[in-house]
């Protein structure tokens, strides 16, 4: 492929992640059309140069829609090309494309259909077995119920021009109110398109009366990455009420209270971080104030929460992250001597060279399984973090003692609040412990209200019992996995990442069988065919190639957890299927001067959900919580 790194917007190069590569100069013919088969995202660019290899222009992955395949026409004075690629399973390639190729393909497909009119193409899809909903059973005539949606885009793995019931989306809502507290409404739709097989699928709309939550404890802990850490403004650009899905869960519950005329549904949001106190929202003339806490950390992976004492990846090391050789040495993978064994420098040391096997070891080894390795690299990492560590590493006894002191401190005061070195030593596979989390950080009694006393009833690491809110949760959601594939050079597959999500859920169930833990995830943002939504949005298309990982992970967990009836502690929550296609974190609402209607504009961040996505996710989560009570 070429060199490690990527082409920048100025035609230069940047180091990037370990999975980044860029080509040398490739000769192209002015005026000819080319196809670049490679995923290049965000700031990664392709670049065109003149005959003297002077830069003429660049095209960023963001501007191109972060594609896996991109076509361009070489300008009249463009003679050379360089391209960026990230995490490619196969070597990227630049190919000359005849202008008539698309027309020929379209004609060939039409000829084939005409010759065999009854032939229909098969395809892969995955549908939900159930979707949760809340039945607003307030006494007033006005009932605030929500209409959810299913999209072909949320069912398909590949980019196919298809419809649901001959529409771009279908409404998911019952036309009648519940009689029983919990009811299943059978729903059926047909997925199909011109030249493709029609596929009928059925699922249950699982509706629970909101009143089922009255006077029952709801203490909700959200664990995740940047999608759980973000605080997004409303569609008018103003921060108000809940700015993340977990905070909107509480906002929705408080709106249910207002509808029912009481304050009997109480939701406590739990976490040591992501503390936000946005200006209040207003509903029916009443103010809704939300104190949000969660465990959301940007760039964090499933493997980090499951195994590592701090953010640990294979590239991009900082004073808050172990990466590459620093991660290797912190995990003791050079010599693999047991944490409580006698450290012997006579044991052969395996040098870190960044092979896929070594990257996988970093991902799948917990801190605390092996004793860290005494190396100049680990010393340098500690030197950058601590003033007491300084000077060149000579391997002296004093330096090793200082390494021990700092590494033991990190293990006892980890960035990962769920890390427990005793669990790592006992299992050799993971270090996640909710018990340890509560022992360190608990600030509230399990009524979710009463403050504990620092130095007495509060957790061992608590210095201010009002700084955040932690008590034993009744419900936990797990939103991680997107970063695993990027930060380990592609070795963390959807299957491995799904397995690690399930391991966290199993660890929670083993320690606290009464807690309900739910898996949630999102698609890549955007519709497969933005032109179908031009009346409501002007946004970037979904990066379908990137979404395959999320489709697969979602399907694997869905299959592993089985039917809803069999789920008692570990749940699959179908947020992947129902969240908005057109709400990005970067989306704003503008006025269409043709119609006067609001249009969603500017969705270019294809990774992070916008506020409408958060609302649809929150509604699924709250309806799930109501169902489990």
XYZ file of C-alpha atoms in Angstrom:
629
model
C 0.000 0.000 0.000
C 2.783 2.426 0.869
C 3.604 4.364 4.025
C 1.966 4.576 7.444
C -0.172 7.690 7.933
C -2.549 9.656 5.750
C -2.650 12.532 3.245
C -3.780 15.825 4.804
C -5.826 18.622 3.235
C -2.602 20.486 2.398
C -1.126 17.493 0.580
C 1.222 16.713 3.432
C 1.122 13.630 5.611
C 0.145 12.929 9.207
C 0.901 9.898 11.369
C -2.693 9.008 12.277
C -3.539 5.582 13.662
C -1.772 2.306 13.041
C -4.379 1.391 10.428
C -3.706 4.498 8.328
C -1.798 4.063 5.050
C -1.156 6.238 2.016
C 0.141 5.555 -1.473
C 3.151 6.868 -3.293
C 2.528 8.988 -6.406
C 0.472 7.091 -9.003
C 0.406 8.334 -12.604
C -3.049 9.280 -13.923
C -4.320 10.601 -17.265
C -5.918 14.071 -17.353
C -9.602 14.000 -18.211
C -10.037 10.332 -17.343
C -12.409 8.956 -14.713
C -10.991 6.898 -11.836
C -12.377 4.867 -8.965
C -10.523 4.747 -5.621
C -11.466 1.613 -3.667
C -10.501 2.379 -0.068
C -12.163 3.700 3.049
C -10.919 7.226 3.738
C -12.710 9.102 6.510
C -12.794 12.514 8.146
C -9.514 14.404 7.572
C -7.984 11.671 5.418
C -7.684 12.863 1.814
C -6.988 11.854 -1.735
C -4.801 14.300 -3.635
C -4.095 15.217 -7.271
C -0.845 16.757 -8.553
C 0.490 18.298 -11.757
C 3.265 16.845 -13.912
C 5.874 18.173 -11.459
C 4.038 16.626 -8.499
C 2.888 20.002 -7.235
C -0.395 19.757 -5.342
C -3.492 20.895 -7.234
C -6.328 19.768 -4.987
C -7.398 17.405 -2.214
C -10.719 15.778 -1.362
C -11.328 14.833 2.275
C -13.185 11.765 3.408
C -15.759 13.991 5.083
C -16.401 15.938 1.886
C -16.690 12.680 -0.032
C -19.056 11.147 2.521
C -16.405 8.857 4.069
C -16.778 6.319 1.256
C -15.330 2.880 0.678
C -15.407 3.605 -3.073
C -15.058 7.056 -4.610
C -15.036 8.165 -8.255
C -13.394 11.327 -9.564
C -12.373 12.798 -12.923
C -8.755 13.885 -13.285
C -8.466 17.548 -14.208
C -6.804 18.762 -17.371
C -3.466 19.322 -15.646
C -3.603 16.483 -13.106
C -0.982 13.799 -13.776
C -0.366 12.179 -10.376
C -2.525 10.812 -7.552
C -1.958 9.874 -3.919
C -4.621 8.263 -1.739
C -5.330 7.597 1.939
C -6.891 4.431 3.325
C -7.803 3.249 6.793
C -8.173 -0.264 8.165
C -8.426 -1.991 4.807
C -8.892 -5.776 4.817
C -7.715 -5.861 1.190
C -5.155 -3.699 -0.636
C -6.782 -0.453 -1.843
C -6.688 0.150 -5.579
C -7.019 2.938 -8.116
C -8.764 1.908 -11.342
C -9.681 3.724 -14.517
C -13.479 3.730 -14.990
C -15.078 4.120 -18.450
C -17.751 6.826 -18.470
C -20.236 4.356 -19.927
C -19.718 1.646 -17.308
C -22.681 2.618 -15.141
C -24.997 2.843 -18.141
C -23.797 -0.544 -19.369
C -24.456 -2.107 -15.968
C -27.930 -0.590 -15.774
C -28.763 -1.843 -19.287
C -27.386 -5.300 -18.522
C -29.490 -5.547 -15.360
C -32.582 -4.456 -17.284
C -31.884 -7.005 -20.025
C -31.496 -9.756 -17.443
C -34.758 -8.834 -15.753
C -36.536 -8.732 -19.112
C -35.165 -12.148 -20.025
C -36.148 -13.658 -16.665
C -39.037 -11.520 -15.413
C -39.750 -13.785 -12.451
C -36.163 -13.754 -11.178
C -35.572 -11.735 -8.023
C -32.308 -11.086 -6.247
C -31.882 -12.401 -2.710
C -30.163 -10.324 -0.022
C -29.272 -10.272 3.659
C -31.331 -8.405 6.211
C -31.930 -8.459 9.959
C -35.123 -7.307 11.656
C -36.063 -6.800 15.305
C -38.125 -9.449 17.077
C -39.641 -6.747 19.285
C -39.658 -2.994 19.783
C -40.440 -1.422 23.151
C -43.023 1.323 23.631
C -44.580 3.170 26.551
C -48.351 3.493 26.822
C -49.139 6.872 28.329
C -52.094 6.037 30.560
C -52.497 9.424 32.214
C -56.058 10.347 33.137
C -56.225 13.393 30.887
C -57.549 13.277 27.307
C -54.226 14.559 25.981
C -51.752 11.695 25.929
C -48.165 12.209 24.910
C -47.423 9.056 22.924
C -44.598 8.770 20.424
C -44.477 7.373 16.916
C -41.332 5.385 16.218
C -40.045 4.397 12.796
C -38.404 1.493 11.020
C -36.289 2.064 7.928
C -34.943 -0.218 5.193
C -31.577 1.348 6.073
C -31.791 -0.151 9.577
C -32.506 -3.663 8.300
C -30.006 -4.041 5.437
C -26.308 -4.835 5.547
C -25.609 -3.695 1.969
C -26.665 -0.532 0.158
C -29.834 -1.588 -1.688
C -32.584 0.670 -3.023
C -35.486 -0.823 -1.112
C -38.653 0.147 0.715
C -40.801 -0.988 3.629
C -44.448 -1.480 2.702
C -43.615 0.522 -0.455
C -42.483 3.492 1.649
C -39.159 4.973 2.730
C -40.102 4.207 6.364
C -42.987 2.786 8.368
C -44.586 4.113 11.522
C -44.323 1.900 14.585
C -47.271 2.699 16.823
C -50.404 1.040 18.154
C -53.754 2.644 17.407
C -55.298 1.570 20.705
C -54.445 2.080 24.356
C -53.418 -0.777 26.637
C -55.965 -2.669 28.678
C -53.405 -4.786 30.516
C -50.248 -3.327 32.043
C -48.132 -5.051 29.410
C -49.354 -5.956 25.942
C -47.837 -7.244 22.726
C -49.113 -5.802 19.461
C -48.235 -7.937 16.442
C -46.700 -5.934 13.583
C -45.895 -7.133 10.054
C -44.082 -5.393 7.197
C -42.749 -6.243 3.754
C -39.188 -5.343 2.782
C -38.548 -5.270 -0.956
C -37.536 -3.352 -4.047
C -37.454 -3.473 -7.824
C -35.707 -6.706 -8.813
C -35.345 -7.934 -5.215
C -37.257 -10.565 -3.326
C -40.063 -9.404 -1.085
C -39.435 -10.476 2.493
C -42.161 -10.367 5.115
C -41.139 -10.113 8.747
C -43.077 -9.843 11.982
C -42.295 -8.491 15.437
C -44.100 -7.440 18.597
C -44.590 -3.876 19.717
C -44.125 -4.455 23.455
C -46.163 -1.765 25.201
C -46.058 -1.107 28.942
C -48.225 1.378 30.801
C -46.193 4.270 32.161
C -48.042 3.893 35.457
C -46.243 0.567 35.923
C -43.241 2.640 37.016
C -45.052 4.491 39.787
C -43.329 4.250 43.163
C -40.711 1.811 41.882
C -36.964 2.388 42.100
C -35.209 3.389 38.879
C -31.490 4.027 39.247
C -29.963 4.170 35.775
C -26.267 3.842 34.911
C -25.211 4.481 31.297
C -21.771 3.152 30.280
C -20.347 4.140 26.923
C -17.979 6.096 24.720
C -18.354 9.608 23.272
C -21.976 8.873 22.347
C -22.636 8.618 26.087
C -20.329 11.525 26.965
C -21.810 14.059 24.517
C -24.158 16.866 25.502
C -26.097 17.925 22.386
C -28.192 21.050 21.895
C -31.840 20.853 20.897
C -32.808 21.380 17.254
C -32.948 25.144 17.813
C -29.284 25.127 18.837
C -29.924 25.702 22.544
C -28.815 23.406 25.375
C -31.964 22.655 27.293
C -33.132 19.664 29.299
C -31.488 16.376 28.425
C -28.537 16.621 26.048
C -27.705 12.918 25.913
C -29.882 9.838 25.616
C -29.571 8.845 29.275
C -30.588 12.320 30.476
C -33.557 12.280 28.083
C -34.666 9.016 29.721
C -35.183 11.029 32.897
C -36.750 13.927 30.995
C -39.325 11.589 29.442
C -40.114 10.079 32.854
C -40.580 13.552 34.338
C -42.965 14.402 31.495
C -44.911 11.246 32.367
C -45.135 12.544 35.936
C -46.536 15.855 34.716
C -49.100 14.058 32.555
C -50.191 11.946 35.524
C -50.253 14.895 37.893
C -47.816 13.526 40.439
C -44.137 12.867 41.026
C -44.316 9.122 41.534
C -41.800 8.064 38.852
C -38.323 8.845 40.133
C -35.237 8.259 38.007
C -31.722 8.691 39.420
C -28.943 9.046 36.834
C -25.738 7.387 38.030
C -22.084 7.998 37.212
C -18.813 9.594 38.256
C -18.576 11.691 35.097
C -20.488 13.554 32.381
C -22.020 15.838 35.003
C -24.273 18.322 33.229
C -26.887 20.693 34.579
C -28.370 22.167 31.401
C -30.942 24.962 31.570
C -34.340 23.422 32.293
C -36.796 22.267 29.669
C -40.461 23.228 29.912
C -43.458 20.938 29.495
C -47.089 22.003 30.015
C -45.819 25.137 31.707
C -43.716 23.217 34.206
C -39.926 23.348 34.470
C -37.900 20.153 34.053
C -34.384 20.295 35.509
C -32.043 17.365 35.000
C -28.822 16.611 36.848
C -27.033 14.183 34.569
C -24.273 11.767 35.531
C -22.961 8.822 33.509
C -19.859 6.834 32.598
C -19.177 8.064 29.057
C -15.587 8.398 27.802
C -14.643 9.557 24.323
C -12.605 7.035 22.278
C -13.016 4.298 24.880
C -13.484 0.726 23.753
C -15.317 -2.287 25.102
C -11.953 -3.868 25.892
C -10.931 -0.823 27.963
C -13.923 -1.067 30.293
C -13.599 -4.850 30.416
C -9.842 -5.212 30.967
C -7.740 -2.071 31.283
C -6.985 0.327 34.114
C -6.882 3.234 31.666
C -7.471 3.900 27.969
C -5.276 1.317 26.232
C -4.942 1.114 22.439
C -2.334 0.373 19.772
C -1.508 3.900 18.537
C -1.607 7.490 19.747
C -0.190 7.186 23.280
C -0.711 10.147 25.638
C -0.369 10.684 29.384
C -3.922 9.349 29.700
C -3.554 6.436 27.263
C -1.250 3.478 26.889
C -0.654 2.722 23.216
C 1.523 0.413 21.188
C 4.758 -0.453 22.954
C 3.672 1.462 26.093
C 0.525 -0.659 26.281
C 2.583 -3.792 25.607
C 4.980 -3.078 28.461
C 2.282 -1.913 30.907
C 0.499 -5.242 30.382
C 3.729 -7.217 30.836
C 3.384 -8.900 27.459
C 7.103 -8.861 26.719
C 7.881 -11.534 29.321
C 4.384 -12.615 30.497
C 5.392 -13.152 34.130
C 2.429 -13.617 36.489
C 1.544 -10.529 38.513
C 2.432 -12.243 41.795
C 5.387 -14.175 40.382
C 9.076 -13.410 40.735
C 10.063 -10.999 37.987
C 13.026 -12.469 36.115
C 14.769 -10.368 33.485
C 16.478 -13.533 32.338
C 13.226 -14.533 30.663
C 13.372 -13.701 26.957
C 11.575 -10.451 26.110
C 9.331 -10.379 23.038
C 9.789 -7.022 21.302
C 6.650 -5.219 20.213
C 6.574 -4.833 16.433
C 2.881 -4.138 15.944
C 1.823 -7.462 14.458
C -1.867 -8.295 14.430
C -1.259 -11.051 16.971
C 0.387 -8.543 19.327
C -2.416 -6.013 18.867
C -4.933 -8.696 19.737
C -2.966 -9.557 22.884
C -3.129 -5.913 23.987
C -6.888 -5.924 23.453
C -7.509 -9.235 25.193
C -5.122 -9.069 28.181
C -6.203 -7.363 31.414
C -3.880 -5.172 33.425
C -3.006 -7.143 36.544
C -2.682 -10.528 34.871
C 1.047 -10.118 34.246
C 3.690 -8.027 35.970
C 4.586 -4.944 33.937
C 7.908 -5.062 32.140
C 10.759 -2.829 33.263
C 11.671 -1.015 30.055
C 12.884 2.359 28.883
C 9.573 2.803 27.044
C 7.456 2.376 30.174
C 9.839 4.624 32.116
C 9.483 7.318 29.429
C 5.674 7.090 29.587
C 5.757 7.514 33.378
C 8.316 10.313 32.988
C 5.828 12.247 30.835
C 3.124 11.834 33.487
C 4.923 12.181 36.819
C 7.492 14.746 37.931
C 9.148 12.221 40.248
C 10.077 10.075 37.248
C 12.868 11.762 35.308
C 16.136 11.170 33.543
C 17.312 8.362 31.300
C 16.360 4.823 32.205
C 19.326 2.744 33.363
C 17.482 -0.208 34.892
C 18.594 0.563 38.439
C 16.861 -0.933 41.465
C 15.707 2.537 42.482
C 14.126 3.140 39.075
C 12.345 -0.212 39.141
C 10.984 0.552 42.595
C 9.666 3.875 41.299
C 8.037 2.113 38.323
C 6.397 -0.306 40.781
C 5.138 2.568 42.921
C 3.552 4.403 40.006
C 2.061 1.316 38.356
C 0.551 0.164 41.644
C -0.875 3.654 42.126
C -2.481 3.529 38.676
C -4.009 0.145 39.448
C -5.452 1.405 42.729
C -6.598 4.718 41.209
C -7.587 3.697 37.684
C -9.143 5.858 34.984
C -11.477 2.931 34.399
C -13.807 3.134 37.413
C -14.785 -0.538 37.031
C -11.215 -1.880 37.050
C -10.355 -4.383 39.777
C -6.878 -5.896 39.773
C -8.086 -8.760 41.987
C -10.606 -9.775 39.318
C -7.892 -9.595 36.652
C -5.666 -11.874 38.692
C -8.500 -14.308 39.403
C -9.887 -14.560 35.862
C -6.891 -13.803 33.661
C -9.440 -12.573 31.123
C -11.190 -9.481 32.442
C -11.048 -6.973 35.305
C -14.580 -5.510 35.328
C -16.269 -5.254 38.732
C -19.386 -3.286 39.630
C -18.757 -4.217 43.262
C -15.386 -2.432 43.172
C -16.977 0.547 41.421
C -19.500 0.999 44.218
C -16.898 0.441 46.945
C -14.787 3.264 45.506
C -17.316 5.817 44.283
C -20.668 5.436 46.061
C -22.097 8.827 47.104
C -25.768 7.972 47.622
C -27.774 5.477 49.616
C -29.788 3.134 47.455
C -32.845 5.338 47.745
C -31.021 7.473 45.163
C -31.468 10.569 47.323
C -29.651 10.374 50.681
C -26.069 11.644 50.552
C -23.407 9.461 52.147
C -20.650 10.763 54.417
C -17.092 11.183 53.142
C -14.667 9.032 55.122
C -17.494 7.003 56.598
C -20.363 5.643 54.512
C -19.229 7.031 51.138
C -16.907 5.147 48.800
C -13.179 4.993 49.500
C -12.298 7.368 46.629
C -15.003 9.958 47.361
C -13.757 13.375 48.465
C -16.968 15.316 47.769
C -20.237 13.394 48.094
C -22.093 16.050 46.087
C -19.787 16.044 43.058
C -21.528 13.150 41.329
C -24.208 10.532 41.953
C -23.372 6.859 42.469
C -25.464 4.175 44.131
C -26.402 0.602 43.261
C -28.146 0.778 39.884
C -31.330 -1.034 39.018
C -30.678 -0.680 35.288
C -27.501 -0.401 33.210
C -27.065 0.173 29.489
C -23.871 -0.636 27.643
C -23.042 1.467 24.566
C -19.533 0.572 23.394
C -17.918 -1.185 20.459
C -17.536 1.461 17.770
C -13.961 2.314 18.792
C -12.690 -1.252 19.200
C -12.323 -1.755 15.455
C -10.412 1.515 14.944
C -7.982 1.498 17.885
C -6.583 -2.000 17.362
C -5.749 -1.912 13.669
C -8.798 -3.911 12.614
C -8.086 -7.063 14.670
C -11.115 -6.551 16.914
C -13.858 -8.022 14.760
C -17.583 -7.565 15.281
C -17.710 -11.067 16.784
C -14.916 -10.390 19.294
C -16.406 -7.026 20.226
C -19.872 -8.518 20.686
C -18.364 -11.263 22.841
C -16.700 -8.653 25.065
C -19.976 -6.740 25.449
C -21.602 -9.963 26.594
C -18.740 -10.590 29.040
C -19.405 -7.243 30.725
C -23.097 -8.092 30.976
C -22.229 -11.519 32.394
C -19.909 -9.932 34.969
C -22.701 -7.595 36.099
C -25.183 -10.475 36.342
C -22.723 -12.590 38.347
C -22.243 -9.856 40.967
C -25.765 -8.394 40.972
C -28.396 -10.804 39.609
C -31.216 -8.329 40.276
C -29.779 -5.621 38.020
C -31.153 -5.384 34.485
C -28.377 -4.770 31.928
C -29.197 -3.789 28.350
C -27.107 -3.665 25.175
C -27.648 -0.631 22.929
C -25.930 0.602 19.800
C -26.450 2.891 16.817
C -25.977 2.705 13.087
C -23.591 4.993 11.271
C -25.502 8.234 10.845
C -27.316 9.093 7.633
C -29.613 7.441 5.093
C -28.289 5.097 2.418
C -30.018 7.302 -0.168
C -30.134 10.924 1.081
C -32.127 12.011 -1.971
C -35.125 10.108 -0.603
C -35.136 12.443 2.391
C -34.403 15.749 0.652
C -37.772 17.167 1.744
C -36.755 16.940 5.404
C -32.947 16.834 5.424
C -29.800 17.772 3.535
C -27.255 15.432 5.101
C -24.395 13.093 4.216
C -25.073 9.486 3.220
C -24.459 6.577 5.538
C -21.008 5.024 5.165
C -22.429 1.586 4.431
C -19.020 -0.119 4.438
C -18.299 1.200 7.927
C -21.778 0.272 9.095
C -21.233 -3.421 8.311
C -19.301 -3.783 11.576
C -22.169 -2.255 13.575
C -24.795 -4.296 11.720
C -22.856 -7.469 12.478
C -22.210 -6.635 16.140
C -25.862 -5.737 16.710
C -27.046 -8.952 15.048
C -24.589 -11.125 16.998
C -25.688 -9.742 20.379
C -29.353 -9.892 19.358
C -28.977 -13.570 18.450
C -26.932 -14.410 21.554
C -29.475 -12.941 23.978
C -32.378 -14.803 22.377
C -36.083 -14.194 22.776
C -37.431 -11.456 25.006
C -39.168 -14.066 27.154
C -35.795 -15.666 27.922
C -34.151 -12.383 28.948
C -34.242 -11.849 32.702
C -30.968 -10.074 33.535
C -29.353 -9.360 30.148
C -31.420 -7.618 27.497
C -31.146 -6.630 23.854
C -32.623 -3.134 23.395
C -33.336 -2.463 19.681
C -32.099 1.142 19.485
C -30.141 0.244 16.325
C -33.357 -0.212 14.356
C -35.419 2.802 15.413
C -33.195 5.867 15.689
C -33.450 8.781 13.257
C -31.724 8.635 9.865
C -31.206 12.374 9.543
C -30.128 13.557 13.008
C -26.344 13.986 13.305
C -24.474 15.657 16.153
C -23.523 18.367 13.636
C -27.058 18.791 12.251
C -28.885 22.078 12.647
C -32.397 23.137 11.662
C -32.657 25.666 8.821
C -35.686 27.147 7.057
C -36.434 25.998 3.512
C -37.221 29.199 1.575
C -39.313 27.223 -0.907
C -41.705 25.692 1.622
C -41.063 27.577 4.852
C -40.556 24.266 6.619
C -37.650 23.324 8.849
C -35.004 21.160 7.175
C -32.155 19.300 8.869
C -28.927 20.597 7.355
C -25.224 19.999 7.765
C -24.998 16.427 8.905
C -21.347 15.576 8.242
C -20.369 13.819 11.482
C -21.416 10.335 10.430
C -20.323 8.745 13.726
C -22.188 10.650 16.426
C -25.957 10.879 16.938
C -27.888 14.122 17.028
C -30.607 15.119 19.449
C -33.462 13.361 17.616
C -31.410 10.155 17.631
C -30.956 10.584 21.357
C -34.699 11.049 21.847
C -35.537 7.856 19.946
C -32.837 5.944 21.855
C -34.085 7.333 25.169
C -37.660 6.349 24.382
C -36.594 2.750 23.680
C -34.560 2.633 26.905
C -37.303 4.104 29.096
C -39.914 1.779 27.577
C -37.529 -1.133 28.295
C -37.118 0.028 31.897
C -40.899 0.270 32.326
C -41.230 -3.240 30.883
C -38.724 -4.737 33.340
C -40.311 -3.283 36.484
